[in-house]
Amino acid sequence: MSTAVPQPGEADARRHGVSLAEATAAWLRIALLSFGGPAGQIAVMHRIVVDEKRWVSEERFLHALNYCMLLPGPEAQQLATYLGWLMHGTRGGLIAGGLFILPGALAIMALSIVYVAFGQLGIVAALFFGLKAAVLAIVLQAVARVGGRALKTGSMRALAVVALLAIMIFDVPFPLIVLGAGLIGWLGNRSGLMPARVASDGGDDDLVTTADRSSAQTLRVAAVWLVLWLAPVAALLIGLGPDNVFSQLAVFFSKMALVTFGGAYAALAYVAQLAVDHYGWLRPGEMLDGLGMAETTPGPLIMVLQFVGYVAAYRSPGVLPPVAAGVLGGLLTTWVTFAPCFLWIFLGAPYIERLRGNAALSAALAAITAAVVGVMLNLALWFALHTIFREVRKLPVAGMSLDVPVLASFNPWAALLAGVAMVAVFRFKAGTGVVLLLCSGAGLALHLAELV
């Protein structure tokens, strides 16, 4: 670290009185409590870091959150990394962001191994049958929550509808939808058609300091993290060729890391489209099972991608034992998914800390969020079709295609469970854990009664 350029780290630890050990214990606590999707995870983080510990102010917390929401990738994990960096520099960011991932990564890996080995057994299959209904209700709840905040104007609602039609009927790639929405919001604000309400600058906190950075330091940070992220991808492409499953996983999920705006619910529609239909790594129902795993474990919901990587490599292991290949595939997927998250924070945070109240950026974020609502609704419809109907077929529409159910394959028990889950979520405001436990138990009971 250059002595000429101040960085948040040990000097700040002495200034704000929070040791790295104390912060590490708090980040581990947050990681173990991070259930319920990004909204719940951010709420836990806010309660501990802002309300309980009073390490950062409300204004600084929201400013960091706004930046993380503009980034591709899981905003809650990136927010933890950002706040850890503010408190204790790069080491603090690595600890906060890494711990946020670790419990979920270990849990998903264990569940992936069990699922592939025993997933076709009646009891295990029955548990996941119930989880699918719960996941459908949880995704619909997420659509309602985000939509309630994001679709307050006619232009935002129109953007959501356009995004829904674009991905559902015209198969427009998710990245293009996100980029197009952001551009519309940016240009709309610049032209005065889409004004954005932004927070005023509340000044620096007493507990943290803003880091200035030279151009040389910026280039060094970018070089280090780009090498850490992309060197394994290049090595796989050169050593194994582009058609090998490990190369495909590395390239595909590296691309996903650049376009996963809106979190796991929005990104999964794009992942399912390619992982199921194009690559054939998973069957449609298995994507639902993977999301059920991610819902029941701590950490970002995007950890479901580790499950995808495990199953894909397990089924195409090459010379490796299938379980070993699956573990390597899952770890590879996790690495290329989260390494860019640290890059975005360590590269951009020093500059974002000096950027307050930028109206054009806020308008672009609002437009992206509106489009993400449409994509999430598409995901909810996709889940509903594959949960309530045993068979779904492609219907050609003006040269495009639309997923439609085979009515004879209607599953009444799945529909009943989904309905119960929705009542629990929307009428009784039941928590995620309660709904998942209720539905998985119901699925097991139906199996024991030989009804499914």
Short mmCIF file of C-alpha atoms in Angstrom, two decimals:
data_model
loop_
_atom_site.label_atom_id
_atom_site.label_comp_id
_atom_site.label_asym_id
_atom_site.label_seq_id
_atom_site.Cartn_x
_atom_site.Cartn_y
_atom_site.Cartn_z
CA MET A 1 0.00 0.00 0.00
CA SER A 2 1.38 3.38 -0.98
CA THR A 3 2.13 5.69 1.94
CA ALA A 4 1.30 8.69 -0.23
CA VAL A 5 -2.28 7.64 -0.90
CA PRO A 6 -4.55 6.92 2.10
CA GLN A 7 -6.49 3.67 1.99
CA PRO A 8 -9.13 2.34 4.36
CA GLY A 9 -7.49 -0.33 6.49
CA GLU A 10 -5.51 -0.41 9.69
CA ALA A 11 -5.42 3.38 9.97
CA ASP A 12 -9.19 3.44 9.79
CA ALA A 13 -9.42 0.58 12.29
CA ARG A 14 -7.50 2.72 14.75
CA ARG A 15 -9.72 5.68 13.92
CA HIS A 16 -13.11 4.01 14.25
CA GLY A 17 -12.08 1.54 16.94
CA VAL A 18 -13.45 -1.59 15.22
CA SER A 19 -10.86 -4.34 15.02
CA LEU A 20 -10.68 -6.69 12.06
CA ALA A 21 -11.42 -9.62 14.40
CA GLU A 22 -14.61 -7.93 15.67
CA ALA A 23 -15.71 -7.13 12.13
CA THR A 24 -14.97 -10.71 11.00
CA ALA A 25 -17.20 -12.12 13.75
CA ALA A 26 -20.01 -9.78 12.66
CA TRP A 27 -19.65 -10.72 8.97
CA LEU A 28 -19.76 -14.41 9.87
CA ARG A 29 -22.92 -13.81 11.89
CA ILE A 30 -24.49 -11.97 8.94
CA ALA A 31 -23.50 -14.81 6.58
CA LEU A 32 -25.13 -17.46 8.77
CA LEU A 33 -28.33 -15.40 9.00
CA SER A 34 -28.53 -14.52 5.30
CA PHE A 35 -31.66 -16.47 4.33
CA GLY A 36 -34.66 -15.28 2.37
CA GLY A 37 -33.17 -13.68 -0.73
CA PRO A 38 -31.49 -10.30 -1.20
CA ALA A 39 -34.21 -8.28 0.52
CA GLY A 40 -33.91 -10.32 3.70
CA GLN A 41 -30.12 -10.43 3.51
CA ILE A 42 -29.82 -6.67 3.10
CA ALA A 43 -32.26 -6.18 5.98
CA VAL A 44 -30.11 -8.37 8.25
CA MET A 45 -27.00 -6.48 7.20
CA HIS A 46 -28.67 -3.13 7.84
CA ARG A 47 -29.89 -4.21 11.27
CA ILE A 48 -26.44 -5.35 12.40
CA VAL A 49 -24.11 -2.86 10.68
CA VAL A 50 -26.25 0.31 10.87
CA ASP A 51 -28.72 -0.13 13.74
CA GLU A 52 -26.87 -2.41 16.15
CA LYS A 53 -23.16 -1.72 15.57
CA ARG A 54 -23.55 1.82 14.17
CA TRP A 55 -20.48 1.28 12.03
CA VAL A 56 -21.85 3.22 9.04
CA SER A 57 -24.61 5.77 8.65
CA GLU A 58 -27.94 5.20 6.90
CA GLU A 59 -26.89 7.50 4.07
CA ARG A 60 -23.59 5.72 3.47
CA PHE A 61 -25.28 2.32 3.59
CA LEU A 62 -27.88 3.34 0.98
CA HIS A 63 -25.25 4.96 -1.23
CA ALA A 64 -23.27 1.70 -1.27
CA LEU A 65 -26.45 -0.29 -1.91
CA ASN A 66 -27.39 1.90 -4.89
CA TYR A 67 -24.02 1.23 -6.50
CA CYS A 68 -24.32 -2.53 -5.88
CA MET A 69 -27.77 -2.57 -7.46
CA LEU A 70 -26.29 -1.08 -10.62
CA LEU A 71 -23.80 -3.94 -10.86
CA PRO A 72 -24.27 -7.39 -12.35
CA GLY A 73 -24.24 -10.10 -9.73
CA PRO A 74 -25.72 -10.59 -6.24
CA GLU A 75 -26.19 -7.15 -4.71
CA ALA A 76 -26.23 -8.38 -1.09
CA GLN A 77 -22.84 -10.10 -1.41
CA GLN A 78 -21.39 -7.07 -3.17
CA LEU A 79 -22.80 -4.78 -0.48
CA ALA A 80 -21.08 -6.88 2.20
CA THR A 81 -17.83 -6.62 0.23
CA TYR A 82 -18.24 -2.84 -0.16
CA LEU A 83 -18.92 -2.27 3.54
CA GLY A 84 -16.07 -4.57 4.55
CA TRP A 85 -13.77 -2.58 2.24
CA LEU A 86 -14.95 0.69 3.77
CA MET A 87 -14.15 -0.56 7.25
CA HIS A 88 -10.84 -2.39 6.70
CA GLY A 89 -9.73 -2.02 3.10
CA THR A 90 -9.11 -4.92 0.75
CA ARG A 91 -8.71 -7.46 3.56
CA GLY A 92 -12.01 -6.36 5.05
CA GLY A 93 -13.75 -6.64 1.69
CA LEU A 94 -12.36 -10.12 1.06
CA ILE A 95 -13.42 -11.31 4.51
CA ALA A 96 -16.92 -9.80 4.36
CA GLY A 97 -17.63 -10.90 0.78
CA GLY A 98 -15.97 -14.29 1.17
CA LEU A 99 -17.77 -15.19 4.38
CA PHE A 100 -21.06 -14.18 2.78
CA ILE A 101 -20.51 -16.88 0.15
CA LEU A 102 -18.89 -19.66 2.21
CA PRO A 103 -21.81 -21.18 4.22
CA GLY A 104 -24.08 -21.35 1.18
CA ALA A 105 -21.34 -22.77 -1.04
CA LEU A 106 -20.63 -25.60 1.40
CA ALA A 107 -24.34 -26.34 1.87
CA ILE A 108 -25.19 -26.29 -1.86
CA MET A 109 -22.25 -28.56 -2.67
CA ALA A 110 -23.37 -31.11 -0.08
CA LEU A 111 -26.98 -30.95 -1.27
CA SER A 112 -25.89 -31.28 -4.92
CA ILE A 113 -23.98 -34.48 -4.13
CA VAL A 114 -26.97 -35.91 -2.26
CA TYR A 115 -29.43 -34.81 -4.96
CA VAL A 116 -27.57 -36.40 -7.86
CA ALA A 117 -26.89 -39.57 -5.90
CA PHE A 118 -30.34 -40.01 -4.34
CA GLY A 119 -32.62 -37.51 -6.08
CA GLN A 120 -34.67 -40.20 -7.75
CA LEU A 121 -35.46 -41.95 -4.49
CA GLY A 122 -39.09 -41.52 -3.51
CA ILE A 123 -38.56 -39.61 -0.25
CA VAL A 124 -36.00 -37.19 -1.70
CA ALA A 125 -38.11 -36.65 -4.81
CA ALA A 126 -41.17 -36.00 -2.62
CA LEU A 127 -39.32 -33.36 -0.59
CA PHE A 128 -38.30 -31.54 -3.75
CA PHE A 129 -41.82 -31.91 -5.15
CA GLY A 130 -43.03 -29.82 -2.22
CA LEU A 131 -40.15 -27.36 -2.51
CA LYS A 132 -41.09 -26.55 -6.11
CA ALA A 133 -44.51 -25.30 -5.00
CA ALA A 134 -42.92 -23.17 -2.27
CA VAL A 135 -40.37 -21.71 -4.69
CA LEU A 136 -43.16 -20.71 -7.07
CA ALA A 137 -44.91 -18.75 -4.30
CA ILE A 138 -41.63 -17.16 -3.18
CA VAL A 139 -40.77 -16.03 -6.72
CA LEU A 140 -44.26 -14.51 -7.12
CA GLN A 141 -43.78 -12.71 -3.79
CA ALA A 142 -40.47 -11.32 -5.04
CA VAL A 143 -42.16 -10.08 -8.23
CA ALA A 144 -44.86 -8.38 -6.14
CA ARG A 145 -42.35 -6.74 -3.79
CA VAL A 146 -40.02 -5.45 -6.46
CA GLY A 147 -42.91 -4.44 -8.71
CA GLY A 148 -44.57 -2.51 -5.90
CA ARG A 149 -41.45 -0.40 -5.46
CA ALA A 150 -40.38 -0.11 -9.08
CA LEU A 151 -43.57 0.27 -11.14
CA LYS A 152 -44.95 3.53 -9.77
CA THR A 153 -45.30 5.32 -13.13
CA GLY A 154 -46.81 4.44 -16.48
CA SER A 155 -43.41 4.48 -18.19
CA MET A 156 -41.99 1.99 -15.67
CA ARG A 157 -44.98 -0.34 -16.09
CA ALA A 158 -44.64 -0.13 -19.86
CA LEU A 159 -40.95 -1.07 -19.61
CA ALA A 160 -41.86 -4.11 -17.50
CA VAL A 161 -44.46 -5.27 -20.05
CA VAL A 162 -42.06 -4.79 -22.97
CA ALA A 163 -39.36 -6.76 -21.13
CA LEU A 164 -41.83 -9.58 -20.37
CA LEU A 165 -42.93 -9.87 -24.00
CA ALA A 166 -39.37 -9.55 -25.30
CA ILE A 167 -38.03 -12.51 -23.33
CA MET A 168 -41.18 -14.67 -23.28
CA ILE A 169 -42.27 -14.46 -26.93
CA PHE A 170 -39.38 -13.00 -28.92
CA ASP A 171 -36.53 -14.76 -27.03
CA VAL A 172 -34.57 -11.51 -26.70
CA PRO A 173 -31.44 -12.27 -24.63
CA PHE A 174 -31.59 -11.01 -21.05
CA PRO A 175 -28.39 -8.92 -21.40
CA LEU A 176 -29.90 -6.93 -24.26
CA ILE A 177 -33.05 -6.27 -22.23
CA VAL A 178 -30.99 -4.92 -19.32
CA LEU A 179 -28.76 -2.78 -21.51
CA GLY A 180 -31.71 -1.43 -23.47
CA ALA A 181 -33.63 -0.53 -20.31
CA GLY A 182 -30.63 1.21 -18.80
CA LEU A 183 -30.10 3.21 -21.97
CA ILE A 184 -33.78 4.23 -22.05
CA GLY A 185 -33.60 5.39 -18.44
CA TRP A 186 -30.37 7.31 -19.00
CA LEU A 187 -31.56 9.04 -22.16
CA GLY A 188 -35.00 9.66 -20.68
CA ASN A 189 -33.46 11.48 -17.73
CA ARG A 190 -31.08 13.49 -19.91
CA SER A 191 -34.01 14.61 -22.06
CA GLY A 192 -36.15 15.45 -19.03
CA LEU A 193 -38.77 12.77 -19.76
CA MET A 194 -37.81 10.48 -16.86
CA PRO A 195 -36.73 12.54 -13.85
CA ALA A 196 -35.19 10.60 -10.96
CA ARG A 197 -35.41 11.31 -7.26
CA VAL A 198 -31.96 11.03 -5.71
CA ALA A 199 -30.64 11.33 -2.20
CA SER A 200 -28.68 14.35 -1.21
CA ASP A 201 -25.10 14.14 -0.05
CA GLY A 202 -25.04 13.53 3.64
CA GLY A 203 -21.30 13.96 3.96
CA ASP A 204 -18.70 11.49 5.20
CA ASP A 205 -19.32 9.23 8.15
CA ASP A 206 -17.26 9.58 11.28
CA LEU A 207 -16.48 5.86 11.29
CA VAL A 208 -15.14 5.37 7.76
CA THR A 209 -13.06 7.32 5.29
CA THR A 210 -13.13 7.60 1.52
CA ALA A 211 -10.14 6.25 -0.38
CA ASP A 212 -8.52 8.25 -3.13
CA ARG A 213 -6.72 6.23 -5.74
CA SER A 214 -4.13 6.93 -8.38
CA SER A 215 -4.48 5.73 -11.97
CA ALA A 216 -1.61 3.29 -11.41
CA GLN A 217 -3.37 1.74 -8.43
CA THR A 218 -6.60 1.42 -10.42
CA LEU A 219 -4.79 -0.38 -13.24
CA ARG A 220 -3.06 -2.66 -10.76
CA VAL A 221 -6.35 -3.63 -9.07
CA ALA A 222 -7.98 -4.27 -12.46
CA ALA A 223 -5.05 -6.38 -13.67
CA VAL A 224 -4.90 -8.54 -10.54
CA TRP A 225 -8.61 -9.36 -10.48
CA LEU A 226 -8.95 -9.84 -14.22
CA VAL A 227 -6.10 -12.37 -14.09
CA LEU A 228 -7.61 -14.16 -11.09
CA TRP A 229 -10.97 -14.33 -12.85
CA LEU A 230 -10.02 -15.07 -16.47
CA ALA A 231 -6.73 -16.99 -16.25
CA PRO A 232 -8.52 -20.26 -15.30
CA VAL A 233 -10.98 -19.70 -18.15
CA ALA A 234 -8.17 -19.24 -20.67
CA ALA A 235 -6.28 -22.26 -19.31
CA LEU A 236 -9.34 -24.50 -19.72
CA LEU A 237 -10.03 -23.28 -23.26
CA ILE A 238 -6.41 -23.85 -24.29
CA GLY A 239 -5.94 -27.14 -22.45
CA LEU A 240 -9.31 -28.83 -22.98
CA GLY A 241 -10.82 -27.04 -25.97
CA PRO A 242 -14.07 -25.08 -26.25
CA ASP A 243 -16.35 -28.15 -26.39
CA ASN A 244 -15.29 -29.59 -23.05
CA VAL A 245 -17.91 -29.19 -20.31
CA PHE A 246 -15.47 -27.37 -17.99
CA SER A 247 -14.61 -24.88 -20.72
CA GLN A 248 -18.29 -24.38 -21.48
CA LEU A 249 -19.08 -23.79 -17.79
CA ALA A 250 -16.21 -21.33 -17.41
CA VAL A 251 -17.16 -19.33 -20.50
CA PHE A 252 -20.93 -19.39 -19.98
CA PHE A 253 -20.89 -18.36 -16.33
CA SER A 254 -18.18 -15.76 -16.95
CA LYS A 255 -20.62 -14.21 -19.42
CA MET A 256 -23.39 -14.54 -16.85
CA ALA A 257 -21.25 -12.62 -14.36
CA LEU A 258 -21.39 -9.66 -16.74
CA VAL A 259 -25.16 -9.65 -17.25
CA THR A 260 -26.82 -10.95 -14.06
CA PHE A 261 -28.59 -7.71 -13.18
CA GLY A 262 -31.55 -8.07 -10.85
CA GLY A 263 -30.27 -11.03 -8.83
CA ALA A 264 -30.95 -14.74 -9.09
CA TYR A 265 -34.67 -14.62 -9.87
CA ALA A 266 -34.13 -12.56 -13.01
CA ALA A 267 -30.93 -14.32 -14.09
CA LEU A 268 -32.38 -17.80 -13.75
CA ALA A 269 -34.74 -17.27 -16.65
CA TYR A 270 -31.71 -16.71 -18.87
CA VAL A 271 -29.74 -19.57 -17.27
CA ALA A 272 -32.66 -21.99 -17.67
CA GLN A 273 -33.10 -20.98 -21.29
CA LEU A 274 -29.54 -22.02 -22.16
CA ALA A 275 -28.58 -24.59 -19.51
CA VAL A 276 -31.75 -26.60 -20.11
CA ASP A 277 -32.65 -25.99 -23.75
CA HIS A 278 -29.28 -25.28 -25.40
CA TYR A 279 -26.60 -27.18 -23.47
CA GLY A 280 -28.84 -29.90 -22.04
CA TRP A 281 -27.03 -29.82 -18.70
CA LEU A 282 -30.25 -30.05 -16.67
CA ARG A 283 -33.88 -30.97 -17.10
CA PRO A 284 -36.47 -28.22 -16.43
CA GLY A 285 -37.59 -29.63 -13.09
CA GLU A 286 -34.02 -29.83 -11.86
CA MET A 287 -33.59 -26.07 -12.14
CA LEU A 288 -36.53 -25.71 -9.77
CA ASP A 289 -34.95 -28.22 -7.40
CA GLY A 290 -31.71 -26.25 -7.45
CA LEU A 291 -33.47 -23.03 -6.58
CA GLY A 292 -35.22 -24.85 -3.75
CA MET A 293 -31.78 -25.78 -2.40
CA ALA A 294 -30.61 -22.18 -2.65
CA GLU A 295 -33.74 -20.97 -0.86
CA THR A 296 -33.12 -23.31 2.08
CA THR A 297 -29.46 -22.40 2.60
CA PRO A 298 -27.75 -19.14 3.64
CA GLY A 299 -26.07 -16.86 1.14
CA PRO A 300 -26.94 -15.47 -2.29
CA LEU A 301 -29.64 -17.24 -4.28
CA ILE A 302 -27.30 -17.12 -7.27
CA MET A 303 -25.46 -19.98 -5.52
CA VAL A 304 -27.91 -22.17 -7.44
CA LEU A 305 -25.43 -21.83 -10.30
CA GLN A 306 -23.02 -24.04 -8.35
CA PHE A 307 -25.67 -26.76 -8.48
CA VAL A 308 -25.89 -26.30 -12.26
CA GLY A 309 -22.12 -26.61 -12.56
CA TYR A 310 -22.04 -29.72 -10.39
CA VAL A 311 -24.76 -31.54 -12.35
CA ALA A 312 -23.31 -30.56 -15.74
CA ALA A 313 -19.81 -31.80 -14.91
CA TYR A 314 -21.10 -34.91 -13.10
CA ARG A 315 -22.90 -36.00 -16.27
CA SER A 316 -19.92 -35.31 -18.54
CA PRO A 317 -16.95 -36.18 -16.29
CA GLY A 318 -14.45 -37.16 -18.95
CA VAL A 319 -11.58 -39.10 -17.34
CA LEU A 320 -12.52 -37.99 -13.81
CA PRO A 321 -14.77 -39.83 -11.36
CA PRO A 322 -18.24 -38.29 -11.69
CA VAL A 323 -18.39 -36.90 -8.14
CA ALA A 324 -14.91 -35.37 -8.42
CA ALA A 325 -15.85 -33.83 -11.77
CA GLY A 326 -19.08 -32.50 -10.27
CA VAL A 327 -17.28 -30.89 -7.33
CA LEU A 328 -14.74 -29.27 -9.67
CA GLY A 329 -17.55 -28.09 -11.97
CA GLY A 330 -19.43 -26.57 -9.04
CA LEU A 331 -16.33 -24.84 -7.65
CA LEU A 332 -15.41 -23.54 -11.11
CA THR A 333 -18.91 -22.11 -11.56
CA THR A 334 -18.75 -20.44 -8.15
CA TRP A 335 -15.33 -18.95 -8.88
CA VAL A 336 -16.21 -17.36 -12.22
CA THR A 337 -19.52 -16.14 -10.76
CA PHE A 338 -18.09 -14.36 -7.72
CA ALA A 339 -14.56 -13.32 -8.70
CA PRO A 340 -16.00 -10.49 -10.83
CA CYS A 341 -18.02 -9.28 -7.83
CA PHE A 342 -14.81 -8.46 -5.98
CA LEU A 343 -13.45 -6.80 -9.13
CA TRP A 344 -16.46 -4.47 -9.42
CA ILE A 345 -16.18 -3.39 -5.78
CA PHE A 346 -12.42 -3.00 -5.43
CA LEU A 347 -12.19 -1.23 -8.78
CA GLY A 348 -15.18 1.07 -8.55
CA ALA A 349 -15.83 1.76 -4.88
CA PRO A 350 -13.18 4.51 -4.43
CA TYR A 351 -14.76 6.47 -7.28
CA ILE A 352 -18.36 5.73 -6.31
CA GLU A 353 -17.65 7.03 -2.83
CA ARG A 354 -17.13 10.44 -4.43
CA LEU A 355 -20.28 10.18 -6.55
CA ARG A 356 -23.45 11.31 -4.80
CA GLY A 357 -26.88 12.06 -6.20
CA ASN A 358 -26.25 11.36 -9.88
CA ALA A 359 -29.73 11.71 -11.42
CA ALA A 360 -28.93 10.02 -14.75
CA LEU A 361 -27.55 6.92 -13.03
CA SER A 362 -30.58 6.77 -10.75
CA ALA A 363 -32.91 6.93 -13.75
CA ALA A 364 -30.97 4.16 -15.50
CA LEU A 365 -31.23 2.01 -12.35
CA ALA A 366 -34.98 2.62 -12.10
CA ALA A 367 -35.49 1.60 -15.73
CA ILE A 368 -33.37 -1.56 -15.30
CA THR A 369 -35.32 -2.49 -12.18
CA ALA A 370 -38.62 -2.07 -14.07
CA ALA A 371 -37.39 -4.33 -16.88
CA VAL A 372 -36.17 -6.87 -14.33
CA VAL A 373 -39.72 -7.06 -12.93
CA GLY A 374 -40.91 -8.19 -16.37
CA VAL A 375 -38.13 -10.78 -16.59
CA MET A 376 -38.95 -12.03 -13.09
CA LEU A 377 -42.60 -12.40 -14.06
CA ASN A 378 -41.51 -14.48 -17.03
CA LEU A 379 -39.51 -16.66 -14.66
CA ALA A 380 -42.56 -17.05 -12.39
CA LEU A 381 -44.70 -18.14 -15.37
CA TRP A 382 -41.98 -20.57 -16.45
CA PHE A 383 -41.84 -22.04 -12.95
CA ALA A 384 -45.63 -22.28 -12.79
CA LEU A 385 -45.84 -24.21 -16.06
CA HIS A 386 -43.15 -26.70 -15.03
CA THR A 387 -44.54 -27.10 -11.52
CA ILE A 388 -48.26 -27.53 -12.21
CA PHE A 389 -47.95 -29.42 -15.52
CA ARG A 390 -45.84 -32.50 -16.10
CA GLU A 391 -45.33 -31.69 -19.80
CA VAL A 392 -44.70 -28.40 -21.63
CA ARG A 393 -44.27 -27.98 -25.39
CA LYS A 394 -43.09 -25.24 -27.73
CA LEU A 395 -45.80 -23.49 -29.75
CA PRO A 396 -44.59 -21.64 -32.89
CA VAL A 397 -45.84 -18.04 -32.97
CA ALA A 398 -44.99 -15.92 -36.03
CA GLY A 399 -41.58 -17.51 -36.38
CA MET A 400 -40.98 -17.35 -32.62
CA SER A 401 -41.89 -19.90 -29.94
CA LEU A 402 -43.95 -19.88 -26.77
CA ASP A 403 -43.98 -22.46 -23.98
CA VAL A 404 -47.50 -23.87 -23.50
CA PRO A 405 -48.66 -26.65 -21.15
CA VAL A 406 -50.03 -30.00 -22.18
CA LEU A 407 -53.39 -29.78 -20.41
CA ALA A 408 -53.69 -33.54 -19.97
CA SER A 409 -50.52 -33.45 -17.84
CA PHE A 410 -52.07 -31.19 -15.17
CA ASN A 411 -50.90 -32.17 -11.68
CA PRO A 412 -53.66 -31.33 -9.16
CA TRP A 413 -51.52 -31.99 -6.08
CA ALA A 414 -48.81 -29.64 -7.32
CA ALA A 415 -51.44 -26.99 -8.02
CA LEU A 416 -52.94 -27.47 -4.54
CA LEU A 417 -49.53 -27.18 -2.85
CA ALA A 418 -48.70 -24.06 -4.87
CA GLY A 419 -52.03 -22.54 -3.87
CA VAL A 420 -51.42 -23.29 -0.18
CA ALA A 421 -47.95 -21.77 -0.43
CA MET A 422 -49.34 -18.61 -2.02
CA VAL A 423 -51.96 -18.23 0.70
CA ALA A 424 -49.28 -18.69 3.35
CA VAL A 425 -47.01 -16.11 1.71
CA PHE A 426 -49.51 -13.46 0.65
CA ARG A 427 -52.34 -13.82 3.19
CA PHE A 428 -50.53 -14.86 6.35
CA LYS A 429 -47.12 -13.29 5.55
CA ALA A 430 -45.34 -16.53 6.41
CA GLY A 431 -41.56 -16.45 6.26
CA THR A 432 -39.51 -18.25 3.63
CA GLY A 433 -38.34 -20.96 6.03
CA VAL A 434 -41.88 -21.69 7.22
CA VAL A 435 -43.23 -21.99 3.67
CA LEU A 436 -40.38 -24.24 2.55
CA LEU A 437 -40.78 -26.47 5.60
CA LEU A 438 -44.57 -26.61 5.16
CA CYS A 439 -44.43 -27.53 1.48
CA SER A 440 -41.59 -30.05 1.74
CA GLY A 441 -43.42 -31.74 4.63
CA ALA A 442 -46.62 -31.80 2.58
CA GLY A 443 -44.75 -33.33 -0.34
CA LEU A 444 -43.38 -36.03 1.94
CA ALA A 445 -46.86 -36.70 3.37
CA LEU A 446 -48.32 -37.06 -0.13
CA HIS A 447 -45.57 -39.52 -0.99
CA LEU A 448 -46.20 -41.61 2.12
CA ALA A 449 -49.91 -41.60 1.25
CA GLU A 450 -48.92 -42.80 -2.24
CA LEU A 451 -50.65 -39.85 -3.88
CA VAL A 452 -47.54 -38.62 -5.75
#
